XYZ file of C-alpha atoms in Angstrom:
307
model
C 61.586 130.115 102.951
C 59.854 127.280 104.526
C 57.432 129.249 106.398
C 56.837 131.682 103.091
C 55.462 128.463 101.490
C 53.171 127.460 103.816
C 51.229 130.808 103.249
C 51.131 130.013 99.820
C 48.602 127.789 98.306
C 49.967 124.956 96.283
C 49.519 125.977 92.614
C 51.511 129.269 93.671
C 53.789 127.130 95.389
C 54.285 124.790 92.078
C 54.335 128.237 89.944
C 56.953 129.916 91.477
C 59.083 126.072 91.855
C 59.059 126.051 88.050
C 60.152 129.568 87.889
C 63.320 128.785 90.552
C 64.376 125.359 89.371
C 64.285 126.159 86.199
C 66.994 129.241 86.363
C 68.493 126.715 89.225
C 68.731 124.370 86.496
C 69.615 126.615 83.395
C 72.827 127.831 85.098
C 74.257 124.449 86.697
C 73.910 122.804 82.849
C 75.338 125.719 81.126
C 78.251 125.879 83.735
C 78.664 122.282 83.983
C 78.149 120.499 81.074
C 81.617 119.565 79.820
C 81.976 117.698 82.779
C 79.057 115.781 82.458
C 80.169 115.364 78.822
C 83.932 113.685 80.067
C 82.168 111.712 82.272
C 80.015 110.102 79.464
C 82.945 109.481 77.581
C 84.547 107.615 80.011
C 81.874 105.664 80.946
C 81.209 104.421 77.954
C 85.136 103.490 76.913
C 85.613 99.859 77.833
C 88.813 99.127 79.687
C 91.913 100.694 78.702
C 93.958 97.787 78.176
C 92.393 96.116 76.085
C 92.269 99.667 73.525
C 95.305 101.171 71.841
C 96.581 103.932 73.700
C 97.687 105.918 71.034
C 93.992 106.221 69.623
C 93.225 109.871 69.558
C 89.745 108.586 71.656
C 91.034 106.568 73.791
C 91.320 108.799 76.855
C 93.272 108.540 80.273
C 91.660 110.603 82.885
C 89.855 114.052 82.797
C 92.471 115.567 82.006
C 93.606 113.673 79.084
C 90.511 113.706 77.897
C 89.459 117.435 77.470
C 92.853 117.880 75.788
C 92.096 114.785 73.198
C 88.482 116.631 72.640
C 89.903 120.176 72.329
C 92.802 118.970 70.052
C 90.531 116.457 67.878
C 87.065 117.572 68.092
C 87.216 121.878 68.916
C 85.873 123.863 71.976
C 82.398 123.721 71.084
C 82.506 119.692 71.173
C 82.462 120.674 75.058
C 78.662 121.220 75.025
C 77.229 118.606 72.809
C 74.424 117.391 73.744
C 73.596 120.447 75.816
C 70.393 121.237 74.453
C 68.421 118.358 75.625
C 69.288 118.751 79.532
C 68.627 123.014 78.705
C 65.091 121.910 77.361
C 64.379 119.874 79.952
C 65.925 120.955 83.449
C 62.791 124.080 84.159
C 60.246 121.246 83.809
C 62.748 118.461 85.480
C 64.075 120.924 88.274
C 60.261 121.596 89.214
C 59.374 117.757 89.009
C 62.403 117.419 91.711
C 62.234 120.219 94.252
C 57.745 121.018 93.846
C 57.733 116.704 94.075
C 60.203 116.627 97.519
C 58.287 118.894 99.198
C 54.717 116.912 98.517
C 56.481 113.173 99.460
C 57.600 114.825 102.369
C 54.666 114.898 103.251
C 53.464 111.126 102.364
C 56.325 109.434 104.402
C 55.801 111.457 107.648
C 55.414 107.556 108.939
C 52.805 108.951 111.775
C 56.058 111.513 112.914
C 54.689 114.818 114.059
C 57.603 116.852 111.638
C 60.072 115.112 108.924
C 62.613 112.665 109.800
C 65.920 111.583 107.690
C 63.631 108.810 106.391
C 61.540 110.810 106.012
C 63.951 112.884 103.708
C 65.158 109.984 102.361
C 62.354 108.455 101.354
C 60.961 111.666 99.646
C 64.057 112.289 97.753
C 64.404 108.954 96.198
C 60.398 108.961 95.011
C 60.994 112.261 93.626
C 64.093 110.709 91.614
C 61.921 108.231 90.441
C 59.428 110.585 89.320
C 62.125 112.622 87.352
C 63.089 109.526 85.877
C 60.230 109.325 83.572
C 60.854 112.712 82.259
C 64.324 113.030 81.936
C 64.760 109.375 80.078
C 63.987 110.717 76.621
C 66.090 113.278 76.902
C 69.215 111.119 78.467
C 69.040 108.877 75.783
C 69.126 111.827 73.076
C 72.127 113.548 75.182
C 73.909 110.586 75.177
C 74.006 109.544 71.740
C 75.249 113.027 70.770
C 77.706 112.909 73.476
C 79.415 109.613 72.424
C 79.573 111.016 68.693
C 83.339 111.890 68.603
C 83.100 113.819 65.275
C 84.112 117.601 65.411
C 81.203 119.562 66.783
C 80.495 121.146 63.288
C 79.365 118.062 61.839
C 77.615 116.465 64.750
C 74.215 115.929 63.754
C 71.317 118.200 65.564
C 69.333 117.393 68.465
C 66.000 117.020 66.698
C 67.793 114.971 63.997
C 68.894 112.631 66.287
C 65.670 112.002 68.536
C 63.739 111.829 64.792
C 66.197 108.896 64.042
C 65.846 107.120 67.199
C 62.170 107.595 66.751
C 61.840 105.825 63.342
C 64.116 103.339 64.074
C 63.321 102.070 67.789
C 59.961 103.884 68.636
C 59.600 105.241 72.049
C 59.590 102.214 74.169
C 62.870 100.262 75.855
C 64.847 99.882 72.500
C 63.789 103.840 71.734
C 63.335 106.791 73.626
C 62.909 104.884 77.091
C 65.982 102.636 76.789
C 67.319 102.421 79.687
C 64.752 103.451 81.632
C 65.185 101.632 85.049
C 68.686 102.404 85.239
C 67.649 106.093 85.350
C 65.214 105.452 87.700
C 67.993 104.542 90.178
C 70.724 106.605 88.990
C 68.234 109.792 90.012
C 66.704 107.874 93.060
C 69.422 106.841 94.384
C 71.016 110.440 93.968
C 68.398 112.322 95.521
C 67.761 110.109 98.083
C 70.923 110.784 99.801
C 71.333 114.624 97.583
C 68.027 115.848 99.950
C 68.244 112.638 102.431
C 71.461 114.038 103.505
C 71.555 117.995 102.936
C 68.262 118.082 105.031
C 68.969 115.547 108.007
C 72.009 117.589 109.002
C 71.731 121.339 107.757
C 69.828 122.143 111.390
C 73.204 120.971 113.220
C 75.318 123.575 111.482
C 73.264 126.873 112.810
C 72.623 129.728 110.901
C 75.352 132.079 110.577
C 74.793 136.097 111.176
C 77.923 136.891 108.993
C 76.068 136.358 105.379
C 79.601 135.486 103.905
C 80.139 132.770 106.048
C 76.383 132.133 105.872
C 76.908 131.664 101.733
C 80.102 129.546 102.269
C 78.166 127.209 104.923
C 75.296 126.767 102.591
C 77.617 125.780 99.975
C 79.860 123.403 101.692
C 76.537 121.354 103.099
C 75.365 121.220 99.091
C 78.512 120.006 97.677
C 79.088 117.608 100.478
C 75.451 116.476 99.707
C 76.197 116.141 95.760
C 79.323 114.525 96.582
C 78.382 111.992 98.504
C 74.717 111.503 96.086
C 77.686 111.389 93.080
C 79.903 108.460 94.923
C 76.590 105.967 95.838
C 74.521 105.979 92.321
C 77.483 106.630 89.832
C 77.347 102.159 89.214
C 73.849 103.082 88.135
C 74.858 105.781 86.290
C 77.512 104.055 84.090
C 74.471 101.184 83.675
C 72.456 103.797 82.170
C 75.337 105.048 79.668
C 76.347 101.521 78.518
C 72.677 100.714 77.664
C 71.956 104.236 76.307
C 74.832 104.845 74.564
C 76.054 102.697 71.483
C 76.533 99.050 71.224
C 80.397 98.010 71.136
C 79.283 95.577 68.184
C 76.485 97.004 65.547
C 73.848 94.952 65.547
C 74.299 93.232 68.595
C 72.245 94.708 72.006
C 74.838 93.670 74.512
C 73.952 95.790 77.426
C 70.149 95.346 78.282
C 68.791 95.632 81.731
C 70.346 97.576 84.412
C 71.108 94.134 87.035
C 72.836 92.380 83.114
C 74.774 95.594 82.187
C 76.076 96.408 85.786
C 77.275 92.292 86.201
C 78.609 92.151 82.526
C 80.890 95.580 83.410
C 81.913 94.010 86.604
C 82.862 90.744 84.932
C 84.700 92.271 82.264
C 86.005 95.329 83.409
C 86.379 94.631 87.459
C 84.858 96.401 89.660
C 86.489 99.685 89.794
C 84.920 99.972 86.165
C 81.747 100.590 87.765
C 82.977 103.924 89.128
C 84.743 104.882 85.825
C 83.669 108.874 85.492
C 82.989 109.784 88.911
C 86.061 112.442 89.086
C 84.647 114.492 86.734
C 80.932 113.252 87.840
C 82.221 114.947 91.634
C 83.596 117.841 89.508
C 80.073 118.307 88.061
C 77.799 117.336 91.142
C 79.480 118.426 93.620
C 79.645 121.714 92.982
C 76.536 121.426 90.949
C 74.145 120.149 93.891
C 75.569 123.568 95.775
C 74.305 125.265 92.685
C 71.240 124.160 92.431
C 70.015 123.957 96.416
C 71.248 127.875 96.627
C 70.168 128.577 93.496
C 66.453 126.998 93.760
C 66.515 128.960 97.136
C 67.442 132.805 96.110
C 65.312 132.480 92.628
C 62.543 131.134 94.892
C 62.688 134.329 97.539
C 63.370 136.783 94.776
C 60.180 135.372 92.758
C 58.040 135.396 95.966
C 58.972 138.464 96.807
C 58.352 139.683 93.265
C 54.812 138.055 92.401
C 53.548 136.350 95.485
């Protein structure tokens, strides 16, 4: 694929990325959403001990969890929140993959071909490009996530973003809230997602057998999601406390990323900082395998359709 887009010139290239990490995109979110749903949850639930247990959302694992929602909330309370990360994953998944492939080029550092930093490097200025179009949408996805009403009378997307709109604007308090935090929650991620996959792909050679072939691919993207999911979830949980709603009303008690990450550790220990990463893994890892294979068939079948 790498040598197909070479012969291409770059506003092909950037038409037919849309195209592929968009589908990418469309499937991972609509196969993985509840589990980036749990994992909201439980970031967001302050530690355990301090909460009744026999609250019907007070949840103790994944697994607890899903039952609670099924039982208390119904099925579709699975995919709240969904439509925000569907409306914006063909325009985010283009910003990510079309925006690695020009850094790459940037942090050559005088190399005659890309290095890991190289890799690196890209990935983590393509998170923060993401960043500024995927905030808006986080902080949407997240309000309708922590809403533990039954899904029927969960209010709508566009009802919720009007709200935050007329109440907060679209700066930090608004729309952006929370904006650094997802600057290094997707930074950090693909930083080590592409930092990782590409540095070591090469020393696993391609397989003839195109089972195997599918099943080496796969392995190298969920290792790569897995270990993106297990160095930025802190950031992660960051950007739900200060996105998702206040534990007092009225009172902003997680503001920057650096206050909300030292008040959780303070608090809550240290381990609190990790709180959702099983069913973040779940999602990501999996997920990143999704989306790297994915991005890479949709891409060949649309070059080979309309290049």
């Amino acid at each position: 694929m790498a040598e197909k887009k070479k012969d291409l010139p770059l506003w092909k290239q950037a038409v037919l990325q849309v195209g592929a990490g968009g589908c990418a995109g469309f499937v991972e979110v609509c196969i993985m959403h509840p589990l980036d749903l749990v994992k909201t949850r439980l970031q967001l639930q302050k530690k355990t001990s301090t909460l009744k247990s026999s609250d019907v959302h007070i949840y103790n694992g994944v697994g607890d969890c899903f039952a609670k929602m099924y039982r208390h909330e119904g099925f579709l309370a699975f995919y709240k929140g969904i439509v925000p990360p569907i409306l914006v994953e063909t325009p985010k998944r283009a910003v990510k993959f079309f925006t690695f492939e020009q850094y790459k080029k940037v942090f050559l550092f005088g190399a005659p071909s890309p290095t890991p930093l190289t890799f690196s490097a890209a990935g983590f200025a393509s998170g923060v490009t993401e960043a500024g179009l995927v905030t808006p949408f986080e902080v949407v996805k997240v309000t309708l996530q922590a809403n533990k009403a039954k899904a029927i009378e969960t209010p709508s997307t566009w009802s919720v973003a009007k709200q935050i709109i007329q109440n907060h604007g679209f700066g930090s308090r608004g729309l952006y809230k929370g904006f650094f935090a997802t600057v290094m929650r997707g930074g950090v991620f693909n930083m080590v997602y592409f930092g990782f996959y590409h540095s070591v792909k090469d020393h696993f050679p391609t397989l003839q057998d195109p089972v195997h072939e599918f099943l080496r691919k796969i392995g190298l993207g969920f290792v790569s999601g897995t270990l993106a999911s297990c160095t930025n979830i802190p950031f992660d949980v960051a950007k739900s406390r200060i996105q998702g709603p206040q534990p007092e009303p009225g009172v902003i008690k997680y503001k920057s990323t650096i206050n909300t990450l030292r008040t959780v550790y303070i608090e809550e220990g240290w381990r609190a900082l990790y709180k959702g990463l099983v069913p973040k893994i779940m999602r990501l890892g999996p997920g990143g395998a999704i989306m790297l294979l994915g991005f890479e068939y949709a891409y060949e079948f649309l070059y080979e359709t309309f290049a």
